[in-house]
PDB file of C-alpha atoms in Angstrom:
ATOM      1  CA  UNK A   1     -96.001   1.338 123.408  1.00  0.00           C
ATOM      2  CA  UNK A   2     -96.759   4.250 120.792  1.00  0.00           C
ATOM      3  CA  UNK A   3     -99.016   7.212 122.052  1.00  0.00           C
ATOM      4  CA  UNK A   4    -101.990   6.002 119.847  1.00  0.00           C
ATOM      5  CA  UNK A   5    -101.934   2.429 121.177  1.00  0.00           C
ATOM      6  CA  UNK A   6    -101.578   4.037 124.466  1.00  0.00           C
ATOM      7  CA  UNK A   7    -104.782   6.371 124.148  1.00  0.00           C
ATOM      8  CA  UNK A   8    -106.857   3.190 122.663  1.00  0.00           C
ATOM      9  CA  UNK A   9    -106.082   1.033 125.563  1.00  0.00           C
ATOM     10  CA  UNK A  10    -106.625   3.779 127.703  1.00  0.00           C
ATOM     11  CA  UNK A  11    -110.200   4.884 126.217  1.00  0.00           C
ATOM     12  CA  UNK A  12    -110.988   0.598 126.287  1.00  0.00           C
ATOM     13  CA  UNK A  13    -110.144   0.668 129.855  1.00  0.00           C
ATOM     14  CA  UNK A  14    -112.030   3.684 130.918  1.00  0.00           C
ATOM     15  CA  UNK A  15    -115.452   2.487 129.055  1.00  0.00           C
ATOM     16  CA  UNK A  16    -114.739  -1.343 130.707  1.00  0.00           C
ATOM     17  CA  UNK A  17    -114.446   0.272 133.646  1.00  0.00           C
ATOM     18  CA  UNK A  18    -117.669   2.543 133.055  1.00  0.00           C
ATOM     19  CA  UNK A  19    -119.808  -0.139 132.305  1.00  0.00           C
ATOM     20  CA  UNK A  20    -118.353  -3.077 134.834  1.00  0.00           C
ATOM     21  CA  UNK A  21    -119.437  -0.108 137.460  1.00  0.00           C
ATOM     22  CA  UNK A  22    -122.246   0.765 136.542  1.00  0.00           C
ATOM     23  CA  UNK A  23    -123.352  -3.084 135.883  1.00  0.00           C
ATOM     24  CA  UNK A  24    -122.350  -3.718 139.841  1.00  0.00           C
ATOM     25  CA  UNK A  25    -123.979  -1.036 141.153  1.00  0.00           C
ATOM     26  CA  UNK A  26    -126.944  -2.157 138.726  1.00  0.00           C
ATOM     27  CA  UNK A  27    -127.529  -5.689 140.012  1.00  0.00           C
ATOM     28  CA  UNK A  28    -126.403  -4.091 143.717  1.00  0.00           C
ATOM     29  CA  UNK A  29    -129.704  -1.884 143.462  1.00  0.00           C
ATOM     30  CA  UNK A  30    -131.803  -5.263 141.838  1.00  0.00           C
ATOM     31  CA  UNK A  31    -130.794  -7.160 144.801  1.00  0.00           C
ATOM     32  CA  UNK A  32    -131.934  -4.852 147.496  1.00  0.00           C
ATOM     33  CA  UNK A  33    -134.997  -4.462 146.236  1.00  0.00           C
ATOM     34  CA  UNK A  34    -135.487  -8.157 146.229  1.00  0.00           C
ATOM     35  CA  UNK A  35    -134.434  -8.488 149.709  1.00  0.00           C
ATOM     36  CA  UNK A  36    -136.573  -5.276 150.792  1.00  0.00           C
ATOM     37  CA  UNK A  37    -139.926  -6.304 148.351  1.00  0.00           C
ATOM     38  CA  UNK A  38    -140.048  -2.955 147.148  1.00  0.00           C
ATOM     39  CA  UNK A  39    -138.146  -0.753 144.473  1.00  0.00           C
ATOM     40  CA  UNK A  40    -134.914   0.447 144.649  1.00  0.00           C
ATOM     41  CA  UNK A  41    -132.723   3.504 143.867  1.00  0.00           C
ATOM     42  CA  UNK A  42    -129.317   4.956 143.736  1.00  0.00           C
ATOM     43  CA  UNK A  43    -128.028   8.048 142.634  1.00  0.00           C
ATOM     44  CA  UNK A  44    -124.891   9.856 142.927  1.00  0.00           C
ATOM     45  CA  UNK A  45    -123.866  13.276 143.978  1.00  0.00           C
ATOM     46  CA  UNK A  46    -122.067  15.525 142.112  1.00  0.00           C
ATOM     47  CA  UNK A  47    -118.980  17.402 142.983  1.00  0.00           C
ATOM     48  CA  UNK A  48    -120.311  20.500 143.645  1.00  0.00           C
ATOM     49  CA  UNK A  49    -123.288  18.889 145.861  1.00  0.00           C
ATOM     50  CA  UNK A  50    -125.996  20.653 143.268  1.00  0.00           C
ATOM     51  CA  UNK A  51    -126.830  16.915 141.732  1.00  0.00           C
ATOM     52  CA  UNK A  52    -128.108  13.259 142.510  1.00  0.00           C
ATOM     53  CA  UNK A  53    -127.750  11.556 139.154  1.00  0.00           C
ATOM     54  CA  UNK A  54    -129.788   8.528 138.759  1.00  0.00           C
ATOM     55  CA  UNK A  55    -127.003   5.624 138.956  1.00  0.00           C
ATOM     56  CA  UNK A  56    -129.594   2.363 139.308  1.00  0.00           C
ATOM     57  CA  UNK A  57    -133.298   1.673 139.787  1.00  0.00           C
ATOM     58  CA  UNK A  58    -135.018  -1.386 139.921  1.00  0.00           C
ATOM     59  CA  UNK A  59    -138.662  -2.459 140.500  1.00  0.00           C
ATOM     60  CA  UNK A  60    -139.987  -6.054 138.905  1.00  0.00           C
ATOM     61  CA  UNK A  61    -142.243  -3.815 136.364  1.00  0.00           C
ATOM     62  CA  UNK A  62    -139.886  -2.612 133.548  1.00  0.00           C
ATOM     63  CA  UNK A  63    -142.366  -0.176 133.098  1.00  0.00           C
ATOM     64  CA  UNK A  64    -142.298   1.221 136.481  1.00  0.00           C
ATOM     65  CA  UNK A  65    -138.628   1.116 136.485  1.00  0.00           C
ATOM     66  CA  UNK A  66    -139.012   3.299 133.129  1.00  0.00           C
ATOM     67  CA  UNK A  67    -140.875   5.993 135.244  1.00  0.00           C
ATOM     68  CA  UNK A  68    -138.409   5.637 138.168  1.00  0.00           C
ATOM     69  CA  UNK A  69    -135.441   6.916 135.546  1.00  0.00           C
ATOM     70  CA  UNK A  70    -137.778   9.751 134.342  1.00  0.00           C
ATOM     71  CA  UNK A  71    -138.456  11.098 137.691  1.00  0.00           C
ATOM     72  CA  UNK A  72    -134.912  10.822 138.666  1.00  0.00           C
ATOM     73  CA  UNK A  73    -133.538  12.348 135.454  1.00  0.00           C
ATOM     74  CA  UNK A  74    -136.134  15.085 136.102  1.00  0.00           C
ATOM     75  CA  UNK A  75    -134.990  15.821 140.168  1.00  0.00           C
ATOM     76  CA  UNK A  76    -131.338  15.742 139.789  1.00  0.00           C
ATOM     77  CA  UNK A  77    -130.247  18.662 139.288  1.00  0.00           C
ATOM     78  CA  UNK A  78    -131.913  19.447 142.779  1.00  0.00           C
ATOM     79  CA  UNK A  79    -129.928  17.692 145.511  1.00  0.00           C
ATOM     80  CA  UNK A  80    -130.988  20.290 148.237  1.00  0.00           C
ATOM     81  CA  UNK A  81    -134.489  20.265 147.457  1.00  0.00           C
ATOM     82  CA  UNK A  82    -137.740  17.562 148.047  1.00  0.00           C
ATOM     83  CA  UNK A  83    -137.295  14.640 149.559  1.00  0.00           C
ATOM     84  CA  UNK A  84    -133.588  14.617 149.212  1.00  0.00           C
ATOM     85  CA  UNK A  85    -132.872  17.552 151.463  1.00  0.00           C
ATOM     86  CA  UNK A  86    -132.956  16.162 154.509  1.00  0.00           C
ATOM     87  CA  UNK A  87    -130.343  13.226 153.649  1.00  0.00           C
ATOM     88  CA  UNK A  88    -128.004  15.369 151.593  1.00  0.00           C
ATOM     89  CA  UNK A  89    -127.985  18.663 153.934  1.00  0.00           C
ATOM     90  CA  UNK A  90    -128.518  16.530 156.822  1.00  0.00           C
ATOM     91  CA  UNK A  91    -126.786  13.072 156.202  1.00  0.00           C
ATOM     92  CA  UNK A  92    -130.272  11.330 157.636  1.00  0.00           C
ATOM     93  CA  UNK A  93    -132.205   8.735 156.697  1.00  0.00           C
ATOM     94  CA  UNK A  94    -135.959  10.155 155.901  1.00  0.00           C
ATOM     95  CA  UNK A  95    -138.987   7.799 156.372  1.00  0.00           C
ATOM     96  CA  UNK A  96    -142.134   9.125 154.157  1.00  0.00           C
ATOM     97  CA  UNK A  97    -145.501   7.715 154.462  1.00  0.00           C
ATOM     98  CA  UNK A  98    -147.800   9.004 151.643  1.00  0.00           C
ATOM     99  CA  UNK A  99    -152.053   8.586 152.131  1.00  0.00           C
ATOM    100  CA  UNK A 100    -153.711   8.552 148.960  1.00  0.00           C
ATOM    101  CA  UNK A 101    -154.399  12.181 148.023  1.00  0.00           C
ATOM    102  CA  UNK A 102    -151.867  13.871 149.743  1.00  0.00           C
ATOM    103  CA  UNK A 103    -148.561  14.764 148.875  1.00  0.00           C
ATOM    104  CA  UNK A 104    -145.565  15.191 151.531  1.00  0.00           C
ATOM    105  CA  UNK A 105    -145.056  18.839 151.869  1.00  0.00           C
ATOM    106  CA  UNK A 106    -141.486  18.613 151.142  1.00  0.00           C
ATOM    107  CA  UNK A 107    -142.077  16.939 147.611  1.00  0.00           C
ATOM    108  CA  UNK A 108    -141.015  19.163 144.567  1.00  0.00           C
ATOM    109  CA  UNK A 109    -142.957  19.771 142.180  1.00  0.00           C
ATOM    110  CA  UNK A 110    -141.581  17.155 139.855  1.00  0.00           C
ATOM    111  CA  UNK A 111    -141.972  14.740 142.766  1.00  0.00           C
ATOM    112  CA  UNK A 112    -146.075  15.954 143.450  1.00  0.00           C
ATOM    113  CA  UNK A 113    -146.692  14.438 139.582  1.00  0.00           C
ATOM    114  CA  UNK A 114    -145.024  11.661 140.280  1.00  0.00           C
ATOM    115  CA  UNK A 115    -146.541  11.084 143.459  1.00  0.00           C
ATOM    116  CA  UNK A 116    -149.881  11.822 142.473  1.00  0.00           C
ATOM    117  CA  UNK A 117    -149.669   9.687 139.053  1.00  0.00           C
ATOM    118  CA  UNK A 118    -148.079   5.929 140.512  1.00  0.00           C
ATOM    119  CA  UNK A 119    -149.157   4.638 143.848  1.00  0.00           C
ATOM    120  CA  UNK A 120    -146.145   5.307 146.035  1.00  0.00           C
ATOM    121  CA  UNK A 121    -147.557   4.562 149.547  1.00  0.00           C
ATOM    122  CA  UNK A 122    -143.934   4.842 151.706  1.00  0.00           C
ATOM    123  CA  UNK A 123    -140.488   6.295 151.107  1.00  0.00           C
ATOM    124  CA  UNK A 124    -137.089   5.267 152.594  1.00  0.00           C
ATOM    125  CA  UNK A 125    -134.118   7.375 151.976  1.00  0.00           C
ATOM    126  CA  UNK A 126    -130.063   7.275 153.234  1.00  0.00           C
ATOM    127  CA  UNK A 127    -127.188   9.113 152.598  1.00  0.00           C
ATOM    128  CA  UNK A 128    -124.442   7.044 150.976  1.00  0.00           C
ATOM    129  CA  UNK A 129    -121.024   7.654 152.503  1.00  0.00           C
ATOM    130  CA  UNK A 130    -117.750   6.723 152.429  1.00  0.00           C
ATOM    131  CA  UNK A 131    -114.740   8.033 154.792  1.00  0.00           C
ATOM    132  CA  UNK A 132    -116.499  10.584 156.252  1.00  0.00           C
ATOM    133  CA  UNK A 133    -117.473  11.616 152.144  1.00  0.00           C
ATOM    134  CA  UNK A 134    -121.070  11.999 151.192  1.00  0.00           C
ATOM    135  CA  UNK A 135    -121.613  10.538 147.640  1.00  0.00           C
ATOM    136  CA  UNK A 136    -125.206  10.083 146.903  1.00  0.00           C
ATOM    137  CA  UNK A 137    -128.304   8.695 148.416  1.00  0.00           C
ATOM    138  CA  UNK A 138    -130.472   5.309 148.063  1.00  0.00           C
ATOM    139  CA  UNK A 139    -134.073   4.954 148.730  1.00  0.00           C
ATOM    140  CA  UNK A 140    -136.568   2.326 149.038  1.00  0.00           C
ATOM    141  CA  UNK A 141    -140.171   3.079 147.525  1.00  0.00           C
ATOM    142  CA  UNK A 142    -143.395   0.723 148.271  1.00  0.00           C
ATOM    143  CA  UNK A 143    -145.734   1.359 145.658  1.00  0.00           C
ATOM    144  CA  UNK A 144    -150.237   0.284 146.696  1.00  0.00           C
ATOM    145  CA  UNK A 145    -148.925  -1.687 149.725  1.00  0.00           C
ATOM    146  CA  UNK A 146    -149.956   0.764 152.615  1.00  0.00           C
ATOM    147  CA  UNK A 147    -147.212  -0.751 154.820  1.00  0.00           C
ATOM    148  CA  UNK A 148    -144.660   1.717 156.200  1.00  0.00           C
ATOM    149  CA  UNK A 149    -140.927   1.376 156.129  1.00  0.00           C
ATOM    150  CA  UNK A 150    -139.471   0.060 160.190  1.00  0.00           C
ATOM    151  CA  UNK A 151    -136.403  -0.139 161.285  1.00  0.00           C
ATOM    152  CA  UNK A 152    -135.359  -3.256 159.806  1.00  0.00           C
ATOM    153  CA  UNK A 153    -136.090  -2.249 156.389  1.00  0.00           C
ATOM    154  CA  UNK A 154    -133.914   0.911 157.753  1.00  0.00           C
ATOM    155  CA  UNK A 155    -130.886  -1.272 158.561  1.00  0.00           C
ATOM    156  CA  UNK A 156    -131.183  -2.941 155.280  1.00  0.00           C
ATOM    157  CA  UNK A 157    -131.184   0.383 153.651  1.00  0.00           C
ATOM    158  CA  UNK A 158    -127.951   1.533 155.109  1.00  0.00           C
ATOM    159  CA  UNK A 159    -125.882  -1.877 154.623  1.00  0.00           C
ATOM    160  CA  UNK A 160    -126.648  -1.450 151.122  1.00  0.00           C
ATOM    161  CA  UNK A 161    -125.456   1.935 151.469  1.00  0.00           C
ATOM    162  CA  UNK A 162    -122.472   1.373 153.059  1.00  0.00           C
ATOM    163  CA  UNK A 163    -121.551  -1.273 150.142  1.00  0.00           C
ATOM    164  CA  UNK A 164    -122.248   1.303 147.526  1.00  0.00           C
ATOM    165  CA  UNK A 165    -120.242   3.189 149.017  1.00  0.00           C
ATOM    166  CA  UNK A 166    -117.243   1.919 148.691  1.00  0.00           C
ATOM    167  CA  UNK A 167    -118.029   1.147 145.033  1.00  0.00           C
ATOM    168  CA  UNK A 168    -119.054   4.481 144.248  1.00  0.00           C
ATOM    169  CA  UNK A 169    -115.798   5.648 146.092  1.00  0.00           C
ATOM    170  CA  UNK A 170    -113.779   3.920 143.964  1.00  0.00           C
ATOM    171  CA  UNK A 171    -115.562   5.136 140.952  1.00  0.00           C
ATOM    172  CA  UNK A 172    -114.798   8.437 142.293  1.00  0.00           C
ATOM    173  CA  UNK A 173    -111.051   7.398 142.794  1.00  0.00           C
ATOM    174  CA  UNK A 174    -110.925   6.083 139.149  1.00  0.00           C
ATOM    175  CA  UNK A 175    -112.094   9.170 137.608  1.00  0.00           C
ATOM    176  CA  UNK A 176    -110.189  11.533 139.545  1.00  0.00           C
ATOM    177  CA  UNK A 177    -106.786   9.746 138.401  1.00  0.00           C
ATOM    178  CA  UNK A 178    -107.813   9.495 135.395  1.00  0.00           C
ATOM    179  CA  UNK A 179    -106.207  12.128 133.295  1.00  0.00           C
ATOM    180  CA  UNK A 180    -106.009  12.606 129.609  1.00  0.00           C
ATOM    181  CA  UNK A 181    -102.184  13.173 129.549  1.00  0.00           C
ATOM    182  CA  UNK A 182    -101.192  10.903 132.968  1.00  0.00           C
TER     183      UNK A 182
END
C-alpha cells in the first residue's frame, strides 16, 4: 500500500474510531440516566490530572442537557477543585444535597451560577477507574426533586463507572498507539 493510501486509511480509522467512542460512551451516559431518573455525566481526565473534559451528558430536556455541556466546558480545566476534588484527589464517591438558597461550600464559582440558576437539588459523583488508573469521573444530578441520592443509586453509579471504564481505557490505549509515523 503507498504512504498516501496508508495515511487516508489511517486518518478514516482514527475519526471511526473517535466517533464509534464517543457514540458508546454517549448512549452509555443516556442509559444511566434512564435507569437512575435523573441526569447523567461523564468526563474524562487528562494526562496531567489538571482536566475533566466533558465526554457525555444526558438529561430528557435538550435544553438542560445544553446547560450541562456549558457548565462542564466551563469547570474542566479544574479537576482538583469544586465538587470534583474529593473524587479525583481522593478516588471517592461524593453525595451533595443542595437546599434551595444555598450553595455547597466546595462549589466553584462556575458551579455557584450554575447552582443558583437550574434547580439541582442532589449530586452523585465517582471516580472512573480502570487497573488501578483513574480516568475521569461520572455524576448523577436530580434537578426540583428534593430526594437525595442512597446507596442504591450509589451502586448504580459505580457499575456504570466501572463499564466506562474499560471503554475509556481503551480509548486511552488507542490513542497512545496511535502514532503519526507507526
Amino acid at each position: 500500500m503507498s504512504n498516501p493510501a496508508r495515511g487516508w486509511l489511517r486518518a478514516q480509522l482514527d475519526r471511526e474510531v473517535d466517533c464509534s467512542v464517543h457514540t458508546l460512551l454517549g448512549a452509555m451516559t443516556e442509559r444511566l440516566s434512564i435507569a437512575a431518573g435523573s441526569a447523567a455525566t461523564l468526563r474524562r481526565l487528562s494526562a496531567d490530572g489538571e482536566w475533566l473534559s466533558p465526554v457525555a451528558t444526558h438529561h430528557p430536556d435538550p435544553g438542560m442537557s445544553a446547560a450541562m455541556i456549558a457548565i462542564m466546558e466551563e469547570t474542566a480545566p479544574r479537576a482538583r477543585s469544586g465538587l470534583w476534588r474529593p473524587v479525583v484527589e481522593e478516588r471517592r464517591a461524593v453525595r451533595y444535597r443542595v437546599d434551595p438558597g444555598r450553595t455547597p461550600a466546595e462549589a466553584s464559582d462556575e458551579q455557584a451560577r450554575f447552582l443558583d440558576r437550574f434547580p439541582v437539588t442532589a449530586v452523585l459523583g465517582v471516580p472512573v477507574e480502570h487497573d488501578g488508573r483513574l480516568l475521569g469521573g461520572t455524576a448523577l444530578v436530580r434537578y426540583s426533586v428534593p430526594r437525595p441520592f442512597d446507596d442504591a443509586d450509589e451502586a448504580l453509579l459505580v457499575d456504570f463507572a466501572a463499564r466506562a471504564g474499560v471503554v475509556l481505557a481503551m480509548l486511552e490505549e488507542y490513542t497512545s498507539l496511535h502514532t503519526p509515523d507507526g
